[in-house]
Amino acid sequence: MSTSSTTSTMAPNKEFTLIVAATNRMGVGKGGGLPWTGLRKEMAYFARVTKRAGPGKTNAVVMGRKTWESIPLKYRPLAKRANYMISRTQSSNSSDIDLGPDAHAGTSLTDALEKLEFRTQSKETNNENEKEIDRVFIIGGGQIYTAALELKQAKRILLTRILEDFECDTYFPVELKEDGTGKDWRRRDTQALREWTGEGEDVEGVKEEGGVKYIFEMWERVEES
């Protein structure tokens, strides 16, 4: 496990993608968990997309402490991805966070992004945390999403739009409207989603699991002219 107690002033340049499931009102959580359950195909989509990397490389997933702790113990760290957990209380002397093997901790999003930007593959290895990083995904929670969206390197949002109206107490900080409009963001078509994620035709159209309907979308930041 690697830890850090300081935050560098060097600005990271590597672009990253936020991936999130949210209602039309941008609700993402309730009581520290998800308001919906049983969306196995949606979770499989998340796993495929965040694992799919270029040859000899691996992707990274960056998350806050609460998101880390919400993952069942047997599934963390998330397999075949470099895991970075952010906690403001984490320090080089702390022992209260047991990440287990193949995971890293830091005190800020910038700290994690800097480590990812400069990480290179030094040898042939099957260890996901020694390979060069391909794509970086921010997976939650609310405070981490907010911090990520303040950085210009946030280029893309992969949204699973939950079409049911669930009660939430945590919200995604950017409104991505069902009609495809959003301040500083634009929704791309399904073909663009497929090309970027590497997914097939099964990501098209409305899905339903356990009475919950949802749709996969991709949004990109509108570049300033």
mmCIF file of C-alpha atoms in Angstrom:
data_model
loop_
_atom_site.group_PDB
_atom_site.id
_atom_site.type_symbol
_atom_site.label_atom_id
_atom_site.label_comp_id
_atom_site.label_asym_id
_atom_site.label_seq_id
_atom_site.Cartn_x
_atom_site.Cartn_y
_atom_site.Cartn_z
ATOM 1 C CA MET A 1 0.000 0.000 0.000
ATOM 2 C CA SER A 2 1.229 3.479 -0.839
ATOM 3 C CA THR A 3 0.227 6.545 1.169
ATOM 4 C CA SER A 4 0.811 10.267 0.986
ATOM 5 C CA SER A 5 0.509 13.044 3.543
ATOM 6 C CA THR A 6 1.247 15.991 1.297
ATOM 7 C CA THR A 7 -0.347 17.595 -1.729
ATOM 8 C CA SER A 8 1.948 18.810 -4.511
ATOM 9 C CA THR A 9 1.365 22.162 -6.145
ATOM 10 C CA MET A 10 1.949 20.683 -9.608
ATOM 11 C CA ALA A 11 -1.282 20.628 -11.602
ATOM 12 C CA PRO A 12 -2.093 17.237 -13.130
ATOM 13 C CA ASN A 13 -2.728 17.191 -16.870
ATOM 14 C CA LYS A 14 -4.067 13.686 -17.479
ATOM 15 C CA GLU A 15 -7.730 13.803 -18.425
ATOM 16 C CA PHE A 16 -10.256 11.674 -16.585
ATOM 17 C CA THR A 17 -13.850 10.473 -16.783
ATOM 18 C CA LEU A 18 -16.557 10.531 -14.130
ATOM 19 C CA ILE A 19 -18.822 7.487 -14.063
ATOM 20 C CA VAL A 20 -22.065 7.680 -12.112
ATOM 21 C CA ALA A 21 -25.614 6.359 -11.826
ATOM 22 C CA ALA A 22 -28.143 9.100 -11.075
ATOM 23 C CA THR A 23 -31.850 9.864 -11.257
ATOM 24 C CA ASN A 24 -33.291 12.604 -13.472
ATOM 25 C CA ARG A 25 -32.970 14.902 -10.468
ATOM 26 C CA MET A 26 -29.302 13.849 -10.234
ATOM 27 C CA GLY A 27 -29.813 11.863 -7.043
ATOM 28 C CA VAL A 28 -26.960 9.413 -6.475
ATOM 29 C CA GLY A 29 -27.287 8.179 -2.903
ATOM 30 C CA LYS A 30 -29.394 7.683 0.198
ATOM 31 C CA GLY A 31 -28.075 7.092 3.702
ATOM 32 C CA GLY A 32 -24.576 6.283 2.506
ATOM 33 C CA GLY A 33 -25.719 3.706 -0.049
ATOM 34 C CA LEU A 34 -27.587 3.377 -3.318
ATOM 35 C CA PRO A 35 -31.365 3.998 -3.329
ATOM 36 C CA TRP A 36 -31.794 1.184 -5.881
ATOM 37 C CA THR A 37 -30.634 -2.421 -5.732
ATOM 38 C CA GLY A 38 -30.281 -5.421 -7.980
ATOM 39 C CA LEU A 39 -29.028 -3.705 -11.134
ATOM 40 C CA ARG A 40 -26.591 -6.488 -11.950
ATOM 41 C CA LYS A 41 -26.343 -5.725 -15.668
ATOM 42 C CA GLU A 42 -25.652 -2.080 -14.899
ATOM 43 C CA MET A 43 -22.906 -3.073 -12.475
ATOM 44 C CA ALA A 44 -21.472 -5.431 -15.095
ATOM 45 C CA TYR A 45 -21.362 -2.502 -17.540
ATOM 46 C CA PHE A 46 -19.470 -0.451 -14.950
ATOM 47 C CA ALA A 47 -16.975 -3.275 -14.461
ATOM 48 C CA ARG A 48 -16.375 -3.844 -18.174
ATOM 49 C CA VAL A 49 -15.927 -0.177 -19.003
ATOM 50 C CA THR A 50 -13.585 0.590 -16.118
ATOM 51 C CA LYS A 51 -11.473 -2.525 -16.797
ATOM 52 C CA ARG A 52 -11.127 -2.124 -20.569
ATOM 53 C CA ALA A 53 -7.607 -0.738 -21.133
ATOM 54 C CA GLY A 54 -5.009 -0.667 -23.876
ATOM 55 C CA PRO A 55 -2.466 -3.496 -24.302
ATOM 56 C CA GLY A 56 -0.068 -3.760 -21.379
ATOM 57 C CA LYS A 57 -1.870 -1.009 -19.474
ATOM 58 C CA THR A 58 -4.480 -0.787 -16.753
ATOM 59 C CA ASN A 59 -7.173 1.705 -15.796
ATOM 60 C CA ALA A 60 -7.510 3.433 -12.450
ATOM 61 C CA VAL A 61 -10.568 4.003 -10.269
ATOM 62 C CA VAL A 62 -10.450 6.914 -7.835
ATOM 63 C CA MET A 63 -12.924 7.159 -4.975
ATOM 64 C CA GLY A 64 -13.564 8.700 -1.590
ATOM 65 C CA ARG A 65 -13.380 6.793 1.668
ATOM 66 C CA LYS A 66 -17.153 6.325 1.997
ATOM 67 C CA THR A 67 -17.369 4.869 -1.505
ATOM 68 C CA TRP A 68 -14.469 2.541 -0.700
ATOM 69 C CA GLU A 69 -16.171 1.358 2.474
ATOM 70 C CA SER A 70 -19.485 0.836 0.637
ATOM 71 C CA ILE A 71 -17.868 -1.810 -1.572
ATOM 72 C CA PRO A 72 -18.304 -5.294 -0.053
ATOM 73 C CA LEU A 73 -15.029 -6.436 1.500
ATOM 74 C CA LYS A 74 -14.711 -9.432 -0.820
ATOM 75 C CA TYR A 75 -14.815 -7.146 -3.880
ATOM 76 C CA ARG A 76 -12.249 -4.582 -2.805
ATOM 77 C CA PRO A 77 -9.910 -3.485 -4.100
ATOM 78 C CA LEU A 78 -11.811 -3.609 -7.402
ATOM 79 C CA ALA A 79 -10.111 -6.286 -9.490
ATOM 80 C CA LYS A 80 -7.952 -5.598 -12.557
ATOM 81 C CA ARG A 81 -7.880 -1.871 -11.871
ATOM 82 C CA ALA A 82 -5.546 0.373 -9.921
ATOM 83 C CA ASN A 83 -7.491 1.546 -6.866
ATOM 84 C CA TYR A 84 -6.935 4.975 -5.313
ATOM 85 C CA MET A 85 -8.847 5.930 -2.172
ATOM 86 C CA ILE A 86 -8.947 9.540 -0.980
ATOM 87 C CA SER A 87 -9.345 10.415 2.680
ATOM 88 C CA ARG A 88 -8.651 13.778 4.256
ATOM 89 C CA THR A 89 -7.635 11.993 7.472
ATOM 90 C CA GLN A 90 -5.111 9.735 5.749
ATOM 91 C CA SER A 91 -1.450 10.318 6.600
ATOM 92 C CA SER A 92 1.811 8.464 6.326
ATOM 93 C CA ASN A 93 1.541 7.579 10.019
ATOM 94 C CA SER A 94 -2.106 6.524 10.069
ATOM 95 C CA SER A 95 -3.104 2.913 10.515
ATOM 96 C CA ASP A 96 -6.870 3.298 10.610
ATOM 97 C CA ILE A 97 -7.381 2.590 6.893
ATOM 98 C CA ASP A 98 -6.744 -0.996 5.812
ATOM 99 C CA LEU A 99 -6.839 -0.991 2.033
ATOM 100 C CA GLY A 100 -5.357 -4.424 1.550
ATOM 101 C CA PRO A 101 -3.096 -5.284 -1.393
ATOM 102 C CA ASP A 102 -2.979 -3.463 -4.727
ATOM 103 C CA ALA A 103 -4.506 -0.210 -3.496
ATOM 104 C CA HIS A 104 -3.248 3.273 -2.688
ATOM 105 C CA ALA A 105 -4.397 6.079 -0.406
ATOM 106 C CA GLY A 106 -3.954 9.834 -0.504
ATOM 107 C CA THR A 107 -5.292 13.016 1.002
ATOM 108 C CA SER A 108 -6.694 14.757 -2.078
ATOM 109 C CA LEU A 109 -7.904 14.194 -5.616
ATOM 110 C CA THR A 110 -4.986 16.209 -6.984
ATOM 111 C CA ASP A 111 -2.589 13.998 -5.033
ATOM 112 C CA ALA A 112 -4.064 10.868 -6.613
ATOM 113 C CA LEU A 113 -4.107 12.338 -10.127
ATOM 114 C CA GLU A 114 -0.465 13.364 -9.885
ATOM 115 C CA LYS A 115 0.547 9.834 -8.897
ATOM 116 C CA LEU A 116 -1.455 8.414 -11.790
ATOM 117 C CA GLU A 117 -0.070 10.879 -14.319
ATOM 118 C CA PHE A 118 3.535 10.024 -13.659
ATOM 119 C CA ARG A 119 3.170 6.312 -13.099
ATOM 120 C CA THR A 120 4.912 4.271 -15.788
ATOM 121 C CA GLN A 121 5.407 0.600 -16.400
ATOM 122 C CA SER A 122 8.851 -0.391 -15.175
ATOM 123 C CA LYS A 123 8.722 -4.123 -15.893
ATOM 124 C CA GLU A 124 6.571 -6.923 -17.208
ATOM 125 C CA THR A 125 4.099 -7.700 -14.460
ATOM 126 C CA ASN A 126 0.590 -8.905 -13.765
ATOM 127 C CA ASN A 127 0.276 -6.494 -10.840
ATOM 128 C CA GLU A 128 -2.299 -3.904 -11.894
ATOM 129 C CA ASN A 129 -0.589 -1.297 -9.723
ATOM 130 C CA GLU A 130 2.725 -1.528 -11.557
ATOM 131 C CA LYS A 131 1.358 -1.107 -15.094
ATOM 132 C CA GLU A 132 1.127 2.168 -16.952
ATOM 133 C CA ILE A 133 -2.212 3.895 -16.452
ATOM 134 C CA ASP A 134 -4.492 4.167 -19.481
ATOM 135 C CA ARG A 135 -7.813 5.707 -18.399
ATOM 136 C CA VAL A 136 -8.757 7.263 -15.071
ATOM 137 C CA PHE A 137 -12.306 6.968 -13.721
ATOM 138 C CA ILE A 138 -13.723 8.968 -10.805
ATOM 139 C CA ILE A 139 -16.363 6.735 -9.196
ATOM 140 C CA GLY A 140 -17.615 8.774 -6.230
ATOM 141 C CA GLY A 141 -18.833 9.919 -3.858
ATOM 142 C CA GLY A 142 -20.404 13.348 -3.906
ATOM 143 C CA GLN A 143 -17.453 15.364 -2.582
ATOM 144 C CA ILE A 144 -15.028 13.638 -4.940
ATOM 145 C CA TYR A 145 -17.334 14.312 -7.902
ATOM 146 C CA THR A 146 -17.508 17.985 -6.910
ATOM 147 C CA ALA A 147 -13.725 18.280 -6.630
ATOM 148 C CA ALA A 148 -13.265 16.478 -9.954
ATOM 149 C CA LEU A 149 -15.663 18.741 -11.839
ATOM 150 C CA GLU A 150 -13.711 21.795 -10.721
ATOM 151 C CA LEU A 151 -10.726 20.567 -12.751
ATOM 152 C CA LYS A 152 -10.460 21.170 -16.488
ATOM 153 C CA GLN A 153 -9.146 17.612 -16.906
ATOM 154 C CA ALA A 154 -12.691 16.321 -16.306
ATOM 155 C CA LYS A 155 -13.550 15.717 -19.948
ATOM 156 C CA ARG A 156 -16.317 13.135 -19.870
ATOM 157 C CA ILE A 157 -19.205 11.790 -17.796
ATOM 158 C CA LEU A 158 -20.571 8.286 -18.249
ATOM 159 C CA LEU A 159 -24.076 8.513 -16.820
ATOM 160 C CA THR A 160 -26.457 5.689 -16.093
ATOM 161 C CA ARG A 161 -29.716 7.642 -15.981
ATOM 162 C CA ILE A 162 -32.128 5.999 -13.538
ATOM 163 C CA LEU A 163 -35.596 6.716 -14.896
ATOM 164 C CA GLU A 164 -37.432 5.958 -11.638
ATOM 165 C CA ASP A 165 -37.928 8.659 -8.996
ATOM 166 C CA PHE A 166 -35.985 7.490 -5.923
ATOM 167 C CA GLU A 167 -35.672 9.510 -2.737
ATOM 168 C CA CYS A 168 -32.062 10.659 -2.366
ATOM 169 C CA ASP A 169 -30.016 12.755 0.040
ATOM 170 C CA THR A 170 -26.854 12.954 -2.077
ATOM 171 C CA TYR A 171 -26.757 14.541 -5.514
ATOM 172 C CA PHE A 172 -24.421 14.763 -8.486
ATOM 173 C CA PRO A 173 -23.181 18.382 -8.652
ATOM 174 C CA VAL A 174 -23.961 18.985 -12.347
ATOM 175 C CA GLU A 175 -27.470 18.896 -13.815
ATOM 176 C CA LEU A 176 -27.525 16.732 -16.946
ATOM 177 C CA LYS A 177 -31.034 17.103 -18.278
ATOM 178 C CA GLU A 178 -33.009 14.326 -19.904
ATOM 179 C CA ASP A 179 -33.363 16.438 -23.055
ATOM 180 C CA GLY A 180 -29.586 16.318 -23.544
ATOM 181 C CA THR A 181 -28.755 19.804 -22.316
ATOM 182 C CA GLY A 182 -26.518 20.810 -19.451
ATOM 183 C CA LYS A 183 -24.386 23.820 -18.565
ATOM 184 C CA ASP A 184 -20.910 23.323 -20.076
ATOM 185 C CA TRP A 185 -21.786 19.749 -21.062
ATOM 186 C CA ARG A 186 -23.372 18.098 -24.087
ATOM 187 C CA ARG A 187 -24.748 14.598 -24.496
ATOM 188 C CA ARG A 188 -23.207 12.503 -27.255
ATOM 189 C CA ASP A 189 -25.114 9.952 -29.301
ATOM 190 C CA THR A 190 -25.104 6.220 -28.623
ATOM 191 C CA GLN A 191 -22.601 5.536 -31.400
ATOM 192 C CA ALA A 192 -20.061 7.823 -29.719
ATOM 193 C CA LEU A 193 -20.731 6.061 -26.411
ATOM 194 C CA ARG A 194 -20.101 2.671 -28.008
ATOM 195 C CA GLU A 195 -16.918 3.813 -29.712
ATOM 196 C CA TRP A 196 -15.403 5.286 -26.574
ATOM 197 C CA THR A 197 -16.381 2.489 -24.189
ATOM 198 C CA GLY A 198 -15.874 -0.426 -26.582
ATOM 199 C CA GLU A 199 -19.373 -1.681 -25.787
ATOM 200 C CA GLY A 200 -21.769 -3.277 -28.281
ATOM 201 C CA GLU A 201 -25.373 -2.727 -29.282
ATOM 202 C CA ASP A 202 -26.633 -3.881 -25.889
ATOM 203 C CA VAL A 203 -25.962 -0.412 -24.432
ATOM 204 C CA GLU A 204 -28.632 1.116 -26.668
ATOM 205 C CA GLY A 205 -32.154 1.911 -25.507
ATOM 206 C CA VAL A 206 -33.960 1.661 -22.187
ATOM 207 C CA LYS A 207 -32.998 -1.216 -19.882
ATOM 208 C CA GLU A 208 -35.035 -2.650 -17.023
ATOM 209 C CA GLU A 209 -34.016 -4.742 -14.025
ATOM 210 C CA GLY A 210 -36.212 -5.473 -11.030
ATOM 211 C CA GLY A 211 -38.734 -2.879 -12.150
ATOM 212 C CA VAL A 212 -36.089 -0.154 -12.432
ATOM 213 C CA LYS A 213 -35.632 1.410 -15.866
ATOM 214 C CA TYR A 214 -32.402 3.102 -16.892
ATOM 215 C CA ILE A 215 -30.411 4.225 -19.919
ATOM 216 C CA PHE A 216 -26.694 4.617 -20.633
ATOM 217 C CA GLU A 217 -25.434 8.048 -21.697
ATOM 218 C CA MET A 218 -22.124 9.785 -22.383
ATOM 219 C CA TRP A 219 -21.579 13.502 -21.872
ATOM 220 C CA GLU A 220 -18.552 15.582 -22.870
ATOM 221 C CA ARG A 221 -17.421 18.951 -21.624
ATOM 222 C CA VAL A 222 -18.013 21.797 -24.052
ATOM 223 C CA GLU A 223 -14.593 23.252 -24.801
ATOM 224 C CA GLU A 224 -14.262 27.014 -24.526
ATOM 225 C CA SER A 225 -13.688 28.685 -27.890
#
